[in-house]
């Protein structure tokens, strides 16, 4: 379940005359940002390093909330939370020019009146946002794809003042708290070695929980791990950080239950930015929970199981830490767990659904309208490239492969955009090159994944034969792929609708409709955007140009070309522009009347697009440019395509996109990928 918040972000940076501060309130209508003002903050203030967290917290509050702008912003956010009966999310951003401020125990912060510690006495969830030198976007998984690794090191021969860790019991507690999330454990003596830990991390896990003893030695964080023979192994924290940063896919969350893993605490000083928690966040780990002092084992025995049980439910690291911190509020080390994140929402996985997983209010579940429209036959599915990715690979993968092979020279972010890369190839090679590469890429993907299903005569085709015989290869593979119960094409074919629209130039959807019922006779039509597409459409419809679409004779309308005619494909930037110009000039002749009528007078179910892709933007403009918007407003339309991994700030982006699509086309956005949507659709369609 996703939660609603009143959100406040406080940014401290170094100015020409000292520190400066500003506050940003996140509002449904946009952000409210205060002016940047001076902050009289002295990091060496003895009160900030007092052993009593109450002294620290009040001193920090007196300093941080001294500027009226910051104090008023906090009070406004707190009041908004109370009036809406929601929680307050408080995020501290310390600029890269003021990293020395991370040594301060911000988790002890009191309210402006100095009456109560925010993190334990009120519903306030606190985290520290860290800027990262790692530019990769955090890759979030759906909740169903999350797994965890628990490593517990308890080698013999440590100092007498270091309490022994019951490794097996700790691993069992955390495994039980995370269930049903799959958990791999390294808890037997001799298992918590660097080699075994990283062998497990390379397999790909979302949560990495490391329990061991640690300390700051010569201002460097050190960890007591194990060797294969069970003996102790003192490992430099920077080695752990560097190796995690080099992983192709680092964990989404690293939890360090190690004394001084976030620093040495206010009573003992030390450079917190040299400690493991901040270092891991800076190296690209999306979220880190670490200890900023000599935390007690008793406190962690209560804190950690509750933290992981909360995390399992919603994936929000700051909320899970806040709930667990409140449970140890009576302990003197309650403030030591610190959350570092580079995620705006502090969420390490996302729940699929409408509105980012929020539970709809009574009577406001969009699924009711979706299912009702399908059962009345008044839905038109529009299939994007994401629907065919299990067979053909992704357009992103295709673009990156071509860019690497042909040394694409433009900006790095354009290497991910197929139209830009195809345009470069068309200009630097010859216009036919992108088409030939497109066929070759699809053929290679099919041969790699479904070699056993392809007849021997269709394997190892020479380049010049791939174009002519790719359709036969797809037909052979379709029989195997469509046997999978949750294949998207199979599920959509079972809806028994009269018209399907697709951006896929293959006949995979046609095969799915025929497989569902041998008596079904689907007809293929093309968008007649150029002369080649016109000729191909004429050839395909010579006997049934005016056929009436129905569940028995559905029309499969291909928006961007057909594999039978390579010149009908829309691949390059120029071709997308030509497509839009053709559609805008002569819509009636380019898109058949049955399709135009259906686009205007049915509920659109748009599946498998990236909202930022050329495919979707051109498709969406084509729909909006049609006459008949008054009929389209009769229905609730849905777009199942919002992948949080494709955007930097999913929370803000979702807010913007939902408002945009609601205003333009009364369209609801589904948060999740094609597989999640199809699984939910199947579940909802069951009687």
Short mmCIF file of C-alpha atoms in Angstrom, two decimals, residues 135-640:
data_model
loop_
_atom_site.label_atom_id
_atom_site.label_comp_id
_atom_site.label_asym_id
_atom_site.label_seq_id
_atom_site.Cartn_x
_atom_site.Cartn_y
_atom_site.Cartn_z
CA UNK A 135 24.63 8.92 -12.76
CA UNK A 136 22.79 5.63 -13.32
CA UNK A 137 19.13 5.85 -12.46
CA UNK A 138 18.10 3.56 -9.61
CA UNK A 139 16.42 0.53 -11.19
CA UNK A 140 13.42 -0.28 -9.06
CA UNK A 141 11.71 -3.65 -9.20
CA UNK A 142 8.08 -4.45 -8.55
CA UNK A 143 7.45 -5.90 -5.13
CA UNK A 144 7.03 -9.37 -6.63
CA UNK A 145 10.61 -9.27 -7.97
CA UNK A 146 12.38 -8.32 -4.73
CA UNK A 147 14.90 -10.62 -3.06
CA UNK A 148 17.32 -10.19 -0.15
CA UNK A 149 20.75 -11.30 1.05
CA UNK A 150 21.56 -11.55 4.76
CA UNK A 151 25.23 -11.91 5.73
CA UNK A 152 26.22 -12.22 9.41
CA UNK A 153 29.90 -12.25 10.43
CA UNK A 154 30.89 -13.42 13.92
CA UNK A 155 34.52 -14.59 13.71
CA UNK A 156 36.31 -15.74 16.89
CA UNK A 157 39.16 -13.81 18.46
CA UNK A 158 37.63 -10.31 18.53
CA UNK A 159 38.15 -7.90 21.43
CA UNK A 160 36.44 -8.72 24.72
CA UNK A 161 34.34 -5.55 24.58
CA UNK A 162 32.67 -6.69 21.30
CA UNK A 163 29.57 -8.72 22.05
CA UNK A 164 29.18 -12.05 20.28
CA UNK A 165 26.56 -12.15 17.52
CA UNK A 166 24.16 -15.09 17.31
CA UNK A 167 24.46 -15.36 13.54
CA UNK A 168 21.87 -18.07 12.91
CA UNK A 169 19.26 -16.48 15.17
CA UNK A 170 19.76 -13.07 13.52
CA UNK A 171 19.39 -14.53 10.02
CA UNK A 172 16.25 -16.39 11.06
CA UNK A 173 14.67 -13.26 12.60
CA UNK A 174 15.24 -11.19 9.48
CA UNK A 175 14.12 -13.97 7.17
CA UNK A 176 10.87 -14.26 9.11
CA UNK A 177 10.36 -10.48 9.06
CA UNK A 178 10.85 -10.28 5.27
CA UNK A 179 8.77 -13.36 4.37
CA UNK A 180 7.48 -14.06 1.76
CA UNK A 181 10.35 -12.13 0.11
CA UNK A 182 13.04 -14.72 -0.83
CA UNK A 183 16.08 -14.42 1.44
CA UNK A 184 19.53 -15.97 0.90
CA UNK A 185 21.68 -16.21 4.05
CA UNK A 186 25.40 -16.39 4.80
CA UNK A 187 25.32 -17.09 8.52
CA UNK A 188 27.41 -20.22 9.05
CA UNK A 189 30.96 -19.67 10.31
CA UNK A 190 33.22 -19.06 7.32
CA UNK A 191 30.41 -18.00 4.96
CA UNK A 192 30.46 -14.19 5.46
CA UNK A 193 33.54 -13.68 3.31
CA UNK A 194 34.02 -10.95 0.73
CA UNK A 195 34.11 -13.52 -2.06
CA UNK A 196 30.85 -15.27 -1.10
CA UNK A 197 29.07 -11.99 -0.36
CA UNK A 198 29.86 -10.61 -3.80
CA UNK A 199 29.12 -13.86 -5.55
CA UNK A 200 25.61 -13.58 -4.08
CA UNK A 201 25.30 -9.86 -4.87
CA UNK A 202 26.20 -10.43 -8.51
CA UNK A 203 23.17 -12.70 -8.78
CA UNK A 204 21.08 -9.58 -8.17
CA UNK A 205 19.30 -8.75 -4.91
CA UNK A 206 17.35 -5.67 -3.87
CA UNK A 207 18.15 -5.77 -0.15
CA UNK A 208 21.59 -6.50 1.32
CA UNK A 209 21.73 -6.78 5.13
CA UNK A 210 25.19 -7.01 6.65
CA UNK A 211 25.65 -7.71 10.37
CA UNK A 212 29.17 -7.49 11.75
CA UNK A 213 31.39 -5.53 14.09
CA UNK A 214 33.04 -2.41 12.75
CA UNK A 215 34.98 0.64 13.86
CA UNK A 216 36.66 3.79 12.65
CA UNK A 217 40.40 3.08 12.59
CA UNK A 218 42.69 5.96 11.59
CA UNK A 219 39.61 7.80 10.31
CA UNK A 220 38.69 4.92 8.00
CA UNK A 221 35.69 2.60 8.43
CA UNK A 222 36.73 -1.04 8.92
CA UNK A 223 34.65 -4.24 9.13
CA UNK A 224 35.33 -7.56 10.83
CA UNK A 225 34.27 -10.17 8.25
CA UNK A 226 35.36 -13.81 7.97
CA UNK A 227 37.73 -15.92 5.95
CA UNK A 228 36.69 -19.27 4.49
CA UNK A 229 38.33 -21.10 7.39
CA UNK A 230 36.24 -19.10 9.88
CA UNK A 231 39.05 -16.82 11.05
CA UNK A 232 38.61 -13.06 11.29
CA UNK A 233 39.23 -10.78 8.32
CA UNK A 234 39.58 -7.03 8.84
CA UNK A 235 38.25 -5.44 5.64
CA UNK A 236 38.53 -1.79 4.65
CA UNK A 237 35.09 -0.27 4.20
CA UNK A 238 36.18 1.46 1.02
CA UNK A 239 36.85 -1.93 -0.56
CA UNK A 240 33.25 -2.95 0.15
CA UNK A 241 31.99 0.36 -1.23
CA UNK A 242 34.08 0.17 -4.41
CA UNK A 243 33.03 -3.38 -5.19
CA UNK A 244 29.34 -2.64 -4.64
CA UNK A 245 29.65 0.47 -6.82
CA UNK A 246 31.13 -1.64 -9.62
CA UNK A 247 28.20 -4.07 -9.69
CA UNK A 248 26.13 -3.87 -12.84
CA UNK A 249 23.05 -3.64 -10.63
CA UNK A 250 23.82 -2.65 -7.03
CA UNK A 251 21.28 -3.51 -4.33
CA UNK A 252 18.48 -0.99 -3.97
CA UNK A 253 19.00 -0.99 -0.20
CA UNK A 254 22.05 -1.77 1.90
CA UNK A 255 21.45 -2.16 5.65
CA UNK A 256 24.55 -2.04 7.85
CA UNK A 257 24.01 -3.31 11.36
CA UNK A 258 27.55 -2.52 12.40
CA UNK A 259 28.80 -0.26 15.16
CA UNK A 260 29.92 3.09 13.72
CA UNK A 261 28.82 2.17 10.18
CA UNK A 262 27.51 5.71 9.69
CA UNK A 263 30.21 7.42 11.75
CA UNK A 264 31.29 7.65 15.34
CA UNK A 265 28.43 9.76 16.66
CA UNK A 266 28.36 13.26 18.20
CA UNK A 267 30.00 12.27 21.45
CA UNK A 268 33.15 10.93 19.78
CA UNK A 269 33.51 13.12 16.67
CA UNK A 270 34.90 11.78 13.40
CA UNK A 271 34.28 12.49 9.75
CA UNK A 272 30.93 10.90 9.00
CA UNK A 273 31.38 11.20 5.25
CA UNK A 274 34.25 8.73 5.46
CA UNK A 275 31.95 6.12 6.99
CA UNK A 276 30.20 3.42 5.02
CA UNK A 277 26.61 4.65 4.92
CA UNK A 278 27.23 7.91 3.07
CA UNK A 279 29.96 6.37 0.93
CA UNK A 280 27.62 3.66 -0.33
CA UNK A 281 24.92 6.20 -1.15
CA UNK A 282 27.42 8.34 -3.03
CA UNK A 283 28.66 5.29 -4.96
CA UNK A 284 25.19 4.72 -6.37
CA UNK A 285 23.28 2.56 -3.87
CA UNK A 286 19.76 4.09 -3.93
CA UNK A 287 19.16 3.75 -0.16
CA UNK A 288 21.30 2.94 2.87
CA UNK A 289 20.42 2.38 6.52
CA UNK A 290 23.49 2.63 8.75
CA UNK A 291 24.41 3.26 12.37
CA UNK A 292 25.99 6.53 13.48
CA UNK A 293 27.48 5.30 16.74
CA UNK A 294 27.98 2.32 19.05
CA UNK A 295 24.47 0.96 18.76
CA UNK A 296 23.37 -1.66 21.29
CA UNK A 297 22.55 -5.21 20.26
CA UNK A 298 19.37 -5.11 22.36
CA UNK A 299 18.14 -2.05 20.48
CA UNK A 300 18.90 -3.66 17.14
CA UNK A 301 17.16 -6.85 18.24
CA UNK A 302 13.95 -4.81 18.40
CA UNK A 303 14.64 -2.33 15.61
CA UNK A 304 15.71 -4.59 12.74
CA UNK A 305 12.86 -7.15 12.65
CA UNK A 306 10.30 -4.36 12.83
CA UNK A 307 12.14 -2.34 10.17
CA UNK A 308 12.16 -5.25 7.73
CA UNK A 309 8.55 -6.21 8.46
CA UNK A 310 7.49 -2.63 7.64
CA UNK A 311 9.72 -2.50 4.57
CA UNK A 312 8.17 -5.71 3.25
CA UNK A 313 4.75 -4.06 3.22
CA UNK A 314 5.47 -0.83 1.35
CA UNK A 315 9.17 -0.53 0.45
CA UNK A 316 9.56 2.97 1.95
CA UNK A 317 12.88 3.03 3.80
CA UNK A 318 12.31 6.27 5.75
CA UNK A 319 8.89 5.15 6.94
CA UNK A 320 10.11 1.70 7.97
CA UNK A 321 13.01 3.27 9.89
CA UNK A 322 10.68 5.78 11.56
CA UNK A 323 8.27 3.12 12.78
CA UNK A 324 11.12 0.96 14.07
CA UNK A 325 12.85 3.94 15.68
CA UNK A 326 9.70 4.80 17.63
CA UNK A 327 9.76 1.25 19.08
CA UNK A 328 13.16 1.90 20.71
CA UNK A 329 12.44 5.51 21.72
CA UNK A 330 13.14 4.68 25.38
CA UNK A 331 16.67 3.48 24.55
CA UNK A 332 19.56 5.97 24.65
CA UNK A 333 20.68 4.98 21.14
CA UNK A 334 17.28 5.44 19.44
CA UNK A 335 18.66 8.15 17.14
CA UNK A 336 21.61 6.16 15.78
CA UNK A 337 19.94 4.45 12.76
CA UNK A 338 20.31 6.90 9.87
CA UNK A 339 18.67 6.71 6.42
CA UNK A 340 20.64 7.96 3.43
CA UNK A 341 18.89 7.95 0.07
CA UNK A 342 19.01 9.26 -3.46
CA UNK A 343 15.37 8.31 -4.05
CA UNK A 344 12.83 11.12 -3.93
CA UNK A 345 10.17 8.80 -2.52
CA UNK A 346 12.59 6.67 -0.40
CA UNK A 347 10.84 3.62 -1.89
CA UNK A 348 13.02 0.71 -3.09
CA UNK A 349 10.26 -1.17 -4.90
CA UNK A 350 6.98 -0.10 -6.31
CA UNK A 351 3.51 -1.58 -6.03
CA UNK A 352 1.75 -1.83 -9.40
CA UNK A 353 -1.58 -0.13 -9.88
CA UNK A 354 -3.24 3.19 -10.53
CA UNK A 355 -1.81 6.28 -8.89
CA UNK A 356 1.45 4.59 -7.88
CA UNK A 357 -0.26 1.88 -5.89
CA UNK A 358 -2.51 4.05 -3.77
CA UNK A 359 -5.63 2.29 -2.53
CA UNK A 360 -8.61 3.78 -4.38
CA UNK A 361 -11.44 5.29 -2.42
CA UNK A 362 -14.73 3.47 -2.35
CA UNK A 363 -16.37 3.62 -5.76
CA UNK A 364 -13.26 5.14 -7.37
CA UNK A 365 -11.47 2.01 -8.60
CA UNK A 366 -10.62 2.53 -12.32
CA UNK A 367 -10.55 -1.23 -12.84
CA UNK A 368 -14.34 -1.33 -12.58
CA UNK A 369 -14.72 0.85 -15.66
CA UNK A 370 -11.99 -1.06 -17.52
CA UNK A 371 -13.62 -4.46 -16.97
CA UNK A 372 -17.12 -3.14 -17.64
CA UNK A 373 -16.05 -1.66 -20.99
CA UNK A 374 -14.35 -4.92 -22.01
CA UNK A 375 -17.41 -7.00 -21.20
CA UNK A 376 -19.57 -4.67 -23.28
CA UNK A 377 -17.15 -4.98 -26.21
CA UNK A 378 -16.50 -1.23 -26.09
CA UNK A 379 -12.72 -1.35 -25.59
CA UNK A 380 -9.98 -0.89 -28.17
CA UNK A 381 -6.54 -2.20 -27.16
CA UNK A 382 -3.52 -0.30 -28.51
CA UNK A 383 -0.36 -2.39 -28.22
CA UNK A 384 3.06 -0.79 -27.93
CA UNK A 385 6.58 -2.21 -28.33
CA UNK A 386 6.68 -3.38 -24.71
CA UNK A 387 4.08 -6.08 -25.42
CA UNK A 388 6.43 -7.89 -27.80
CA UNK A 389 9.64 -7.50 -25.78
CA UNK A 390 9.68 -11.13 -24.51
CA UNK A 391 10.12 -12.23 -28.14
CA UNK A 392 11.78 -9.39 -29.96
CA UNK A 393 13.83 -7.64 -27.29
CA UNK A 394 13.41 -3.99 -26.37
CA UNK A 395 13.77 -0.90 -28.54
CA UNK A 396 16.21 0.37 -25.92
CA UNK A 397 18.40 -2.69 -26.37
CA UNK A 398 18.20 -2.32 -30.14
CA UNK A 399 19.21 1.35 -30.02
CA UNK A 400 22.11 0.73 -27.66
CA UNK A 401 23.38 -2.18 -29.77
CA UNK A 402 23.36 -0.10 -32.95
CA UNK A 403 24.92 2.90 -31.21
CA UNK A 404 27.75 0.76 -29.89
CA UNK A 405 28.33 -1.06 -33.18
CA UNK A 406 28.35 2.04 -35.36
CA UNK A 407 29.99 4.46 -32.88
CA UNK A 408 27.02 6.79 -32.51
CA UNK A 409 28.61 10.23 -31.87
CA UNK A 410 25.74 12.24 -30.42
CA UNK A 411 24.79 12.91 -26.78
CA UNK A 412 24.85 9.92 -24.43
CA UNK A 413 21.12 10.07 -23.64
CA UNK A 414 20.27 9.85 -27.36
CA UNK A 415 21.92 6.41 -27.55
CA UNK A 416 18.79 5.05 -25.87
CA UNK A 417 16.42 6.47 -28.51
CA UNK A 418 15.91 4.24 -31.53
CA UNK A 419 14.66 7.01 -33.89
CA UNK A 420 17.77 9.13 -33.22
CA UNK A 421 20.17 6.23 -33.70
CA UNK A 422 18.29 5.01 -36.79
CA UNK A 423 18.40 8.53 -38.22
CA UNK A 424 22.18 8.62 -37.76
CA UNK A 425 22.55 5.29 -39.54
CA UNK A 426 20.30 6.43 -42.36
CA UNK A 427 22.52 9.48 -42.91
CA UNK A 428 25.95 7.97 -42.21
CA UNK A 429 25.36 4.65 -44.02
CA UNK A 430 22.38 4.60 -46.37
CA UNK A 431 18.61 4.95 -45.85
CA UNK A 432 18.05 1.20 -46.19
CA UNK A 433 20.49 0.36 -43.35
CA UNK A 434 18.14 0.83 -40.35
CA UNK A 435 15.50 -1.40 -41.97
CA UNK A 436 17.96 -4.20 -42.64
CA UNK A 437 19.35 -3.96 -39.12
CA UNK A 438 15.81 -4.02 -37.71
CA UNK A 439 15.01 -7.32 -39.42
CA UNK A 440 18.38 -8.79 -38.43
CA UNK A 441 17.91 -7.79 -34.78
CA UNK A 442 14.46 -9.42 -34.57
CA UNK A 443 15.73 -12.55 -36.29
CA UNK A 444 18.70 -12.90 -33.94
CA UNK A 445 16.53 -12.41 -30.87
CA UNK A 446 14.12 -15.13 -32.00
CA UNK A 447 16.90 -17.57 -32.86
CA UNK A 448 18.61 -17.05 -29.51
CA UNK A 449 15.47 -17.61 -27.43
CA UNK A 450 13.41 -20.08 -29.49
CA UNK A 451 15.95 -21.99 -31.55
CA UNK A 452 14.28 -25.35 -30.89
CA UNK A 453 10.93 -24.08 -32.19
CA UNK A 454 12.34 -22.83 -35.50
CA UNK A 455 12.51 -25.32 -38.41
CA UNK A 456 16.10 -26.15 -39.41
CA UNK A 457 15.59 -24.60 -42.83
CA UNK A 458 14.93 -21.22 -41.22
CA UNK A 459 18.04 -21.24 -39.03
CA UNK A 460 21.22 -19.59 -40.19
CA UNK A 461 19.54 -17.57 -42.92
CA UNK A 462 21.83 -15.37 -45.01
CA UNK A 463 21.33 -11.63 -44.60
CA UNK A 464 19.55 -11.26 -47.93
CA UNK A 465 16.89 -13.88 -47.01
CA UNK A 466 15.95 -12.61 -43.54
CA UNK A 467 13.57 -9.92 -44.80
CA UNK A 468 11.58 -12.37 -46.92
CA UNK A 469 11.42 -15.18 -44.36
CA UNK A 470 11.19 -13.41 -41.00
CA UNK A 471 7.39 -13.79 -41.05
CA UNK A 472 7.77 -17.57 -41.31
CA UNK A 473 10.15 -17.58 -38.35
CA UNK A 474 7.67 -15.58 -36.27
CA UNK A 475 4.83 -17.95 -37.23
CA UNK A 476 6.91 -20.93 -36.03
CA UNK A 477 7.77 -19.24 -32.74
CA UNK A 478 4.21 -18.02 -32.16
CA UNK A 479 2.96 -21.55 -31.54
CA UNK A 480 5.36 -21.96 -28.62
CA UNK A 481 5.00 -18.46 -27.21
CA UNK A 482 1.20 -18.35 -27.35
CA UNK A 483 1.01 -21.57 -25.33
CA UNK A 484 2.11 -19.55 -22.30
CA UNK A 485 -1.10 -18.76 -20.33
CA UNK A 486 -0.09 -15.22 -19.39
CA UNK A 487 1.34 -14.19 -22.76
CA UNK A 488 0.02 -10.64 -23.37
CA UNK A 489 -1.06 -11.33 -26.96
CA UNK A 490 -2.95 -14.45 -25.89
CA UNK A 491 -4.69 -12.64 -23.02
CA UNK A 492 -5.72 -9.70 -25.23
CA UNK A 493 -6.93 -12.03 -28.01
CA UNK A 494 -9.23 -13.72 -25.49
CA UNK A 495 -11.06 -10.42 -24.96
CA UNK A 496 -12.89 -11.09 -28.28
CA UNK A 497 -12.90 -7.45 -29.42
CA UNK A 498 -13.59 -6.24 -32.97
CA UNK A 499 -10.55 -3.99 -33.44
CA UNK A 500 -6.97 -4.18 -32.19
CA UNK A 501 -4.37 -1.49 -32.90
CA UNK A 502 -0.68 -2.29 -32.70
CA UNK A 503 2.71 -0.71 -33.36
CA UNK A 504 4.18 -4.18 -33.98
CA UNK A 505 4.74 -4.76 -37.71
CA UNK A 506 4.65 -8.56 -37.28
CA UNK A 507 1.61 -10.87 -37.39
CA UNK A 508 2.03 -12.09 -33.80
CA UNK A 509 -1.34 -10.64 -32.76
CA UNK A 510 -2.97 -12.22 -35.82
CA UNK A 511 -1.57 -15.61 -34.80
CA UNK A 512 -2.90 -15.08 -31.26
CA UNK A 513 -6.43 -14.34 -32.53
CA UNK A 514 -6.42 -17.44 -34.71
CA UNK A 515 -5.03 -19.61 -31.92
CA UNK A 516 -7.85 -18.50 -29.62
CA UNK A 517 -10.49 -19.71 -32.11
CA UNK A 518 -9.68 -21.35 -35.47
CA UNK A 519 -12.91 -19.94 -36.91
CA UNK A 520 -11.81 -16.35 -36.26
CA UNK A 521 -10.66 -14.62 -39.47
CA UNK A 522 -8.67 -11.50 -38.56
CA UNK A 523 -8.01 -8.90 -41.26
CA UNK A 524 -4.86 -6.76 -41.33
CA UNK A 525 -5.02 -3.06 -42.23
CA UNK A 526 -2.19 -0.52 -42.35
CA UNK A 527 -1.95 3.17 -41.69
CA UNK A 528 -1.42 4.44 -45.25
CA UNK A 529 1.18 7.05 -44.33
CA UNK A 530 3.38 6.60 -47.45
CA UNK A 531 3.19 4.99 -50.88
CA UNK A 532 4.70 1.69 -49.69
CA UNK A 533 2.17 1.42 -46.84
CA UNK A 534 -0.66 2.21 -49.27
CA UNK A 535 0.41 -0.53 -51.68
CA UNK A 536 0.78 -3.06 -48.86
CA UNK A 537 -2.64 -2.16 -47.43
CA UNK A 538 -4.23 -2.50 -50.87
CA UNK A 539 -2.71 -5.97 -51.31
CA UNK A 540 -3.87 -7.12 -47.88
CA UNK A 541 -7.44 -5.84 -48.28
CA UNK A 542 -8.15 -6.60 -51.92
CA UNK A 543 -11.03 -8.92 -50.95
CA UNK A 544 -12.32 -7.30 -47.75
CA UNK A 545 -11.69 -3.56 -47.89
CA UNK A 546 -15.16 -2.86 -46.43
CA UNK A 547 -15.34 -5.84 -44.06
CA UNK A 548 -17.31 -5.10 -40.92
CA UNK A 549 -15.15 -5.68 -37.81
CA UNK A 550 -16.53 -8.08 -35.22
CA UNK A 551 -15.35 -10.64 -32.69
CA UNK A 552 -15.38 -13.21 -35.54
CA UNK A 553 -13.71 -10.93 -38.09
CA UNK A 554 -11.52 -8.57 -36.07
CA UNK A 555 -9.30 -5.97 -37.69
CA UNK A 556 -5.65 -5.76 -36.65
CA UNK A 557 -4.60 -2.22 -37.54
CA UNK A 558 -0.84 -1.68 -37.80
CA UNK A 559 0.11 1.90 -37.04
CA UNK A 560 3.76 1.94 -38.10
CA UNK A 561 4.08 -0.51 -40.99
CA UNK A 562 4.16 -4.21 -41.80
CA UNK A 563 7.09 -6.60 -42.08
CA UNK A 564 5.84 -7.67 -45.52
CA UNK A 565 6.90 -4.27 -46.85
CA UNK A 566 10.13 -2.88 -45.30
CA UNK A 567 9.54 0.61 -46.70
CA UNK A 568 6.29 0.88 -44.75
CA UNK A 569 8.13 0.81 -41.40
CA UNK A 570 8.50 3.94 -39.28
CA UNK A 571 11.97 3.87 -37.70
CA UNK A 572 13.90 7.13 -38.13
CA UNK A 573 13.19 10.63 -36.88
CA UNK A 574 12.42 11.82 -40.41
CA UNK A 575 9.94 8.99 -40.89
CA UNK A 576 8.11 9.91 -37.69
CA UNK A 577 7.90 13.52 -38.85
CA UNK A 578 6.66 12.42 -42.30
CA UNK A 579 4.12 10.17 -40.61
CA UNK A 580 2.71 13.02 -38.52
CA UNK A 581 2.57 15.34 -41.52
CA UNK A 582 0.72 12.75 -43.60
CA UNK A 583 -1.78 12.02 -40.85
CA UNK A 584 -2.45 15.70 -40.16
CA UNK A 585 -2.94 16.52 -43.86
CA UNK A 586 -5.17 13.65 -44.94
CA UNK A 587 -6.44 11.73 -41.94
CA UNK A 588 -9.55 10.40 -43.70
CA UNK A 589 -7.57 8.66 -46.45
CA UNK A 590 -4.76 7.40 -44.21
CA UNK A 591 -6.71 5.80 -41.35
CA UNK A 592 -9.77 3.67 -42.25
CA UNK A 593 -13.19 4.88 -41.14
CA UNK A 594 -13.74 1.85 -38.87
CA UNK A 595 -10.53 2.64 -36.98
CA UNK A 596 -11.26 6.34 -36.66
CA UNK A 597 -14.73 5.62 -35.37
CA UNK A 598 -13.36 3.17 -32.82
CA UNK A 599 -10.69 5.59 -31.61
CA UNK A 600 -13.39 8.15 -30.94
CA UNK A 601 -16.18 5.98 -29.60
CA UNK A 602 -14.66 3.31 -27.36
CA UNK A 603 -12.50 3.04 -24.27
CA UNK A 604 -8.81 3.00 -25.24
CA UNK A 605 -6.58 0.48 -23.48
CA UNK A 606 -3.00 1.56 -24.26
CA UNK A 607 -0.44 -1.07 -23.26
CA UNK A 608 3.32 -1.38 -23.52
CA UNK A 609 4.53 2.15 -24.22
CA UNK A 610 7.10 4.41 -22.65
CA UNK A 611 5.35 7.76 -22.23
CA UNK A 612 8.52 9.53 -23.43
CA UNK A 613 8.99 7.40 -26.56
CA UNK A 614 8.40 8.56 -30.12
CA UNK A 615 5.90 5.74 -30.66
CA UNK A 616 3.67 6.93 -27.89
CA UNK A 617 3.98 10.65 -28.52
CA UNK A 618 3.12 10.27 -32.21
CA UNK A 619 0.26 7.88 -31.40
CA UNK A 620 -1.14 10.19 -28.74
CA UNK A 621 -1.05 13.23 -31.04
CA UNK A 622 -2.76 11.19 -33.76
CA UNK A 623 -5.60 10.36 -31.37
CA UNK A 624 -5.94 13.93 -30.11
CA UNK A 625 -5.99 15.40 -33.63
CA UNK A 626 -9.08 13.42 -34.60
CA UNK A 627 -12.54 14.84 -34.62
CA UNK A 628 -15.05 13.41 -32.19
CA UNK A 629 -13.49 14.24 -28.82
CA UNK A 630 -17.00 14.62 -27.42
CA UNK A 631 -17.62 10.91 -28.01
CA UNK A 632 -14.25 9.97 -26.56
CA UNK A 633 -15.16 11.74 -23.31
CA UNK A 634 -17.91 9.15 -22.74
CA UNK A 635 -15.29 6.61 -21.59
CA UNK A 636 -12.47 6.26 -19.09
CA UNK A 637 -9.28 5.46 -20.99
CA UNK A 638 -6.30 3.70 -19.50
CA UNK A 639 -2.60 3.66 -20.28
CA UNK A 640 -0.64 0.77 -18.79
#
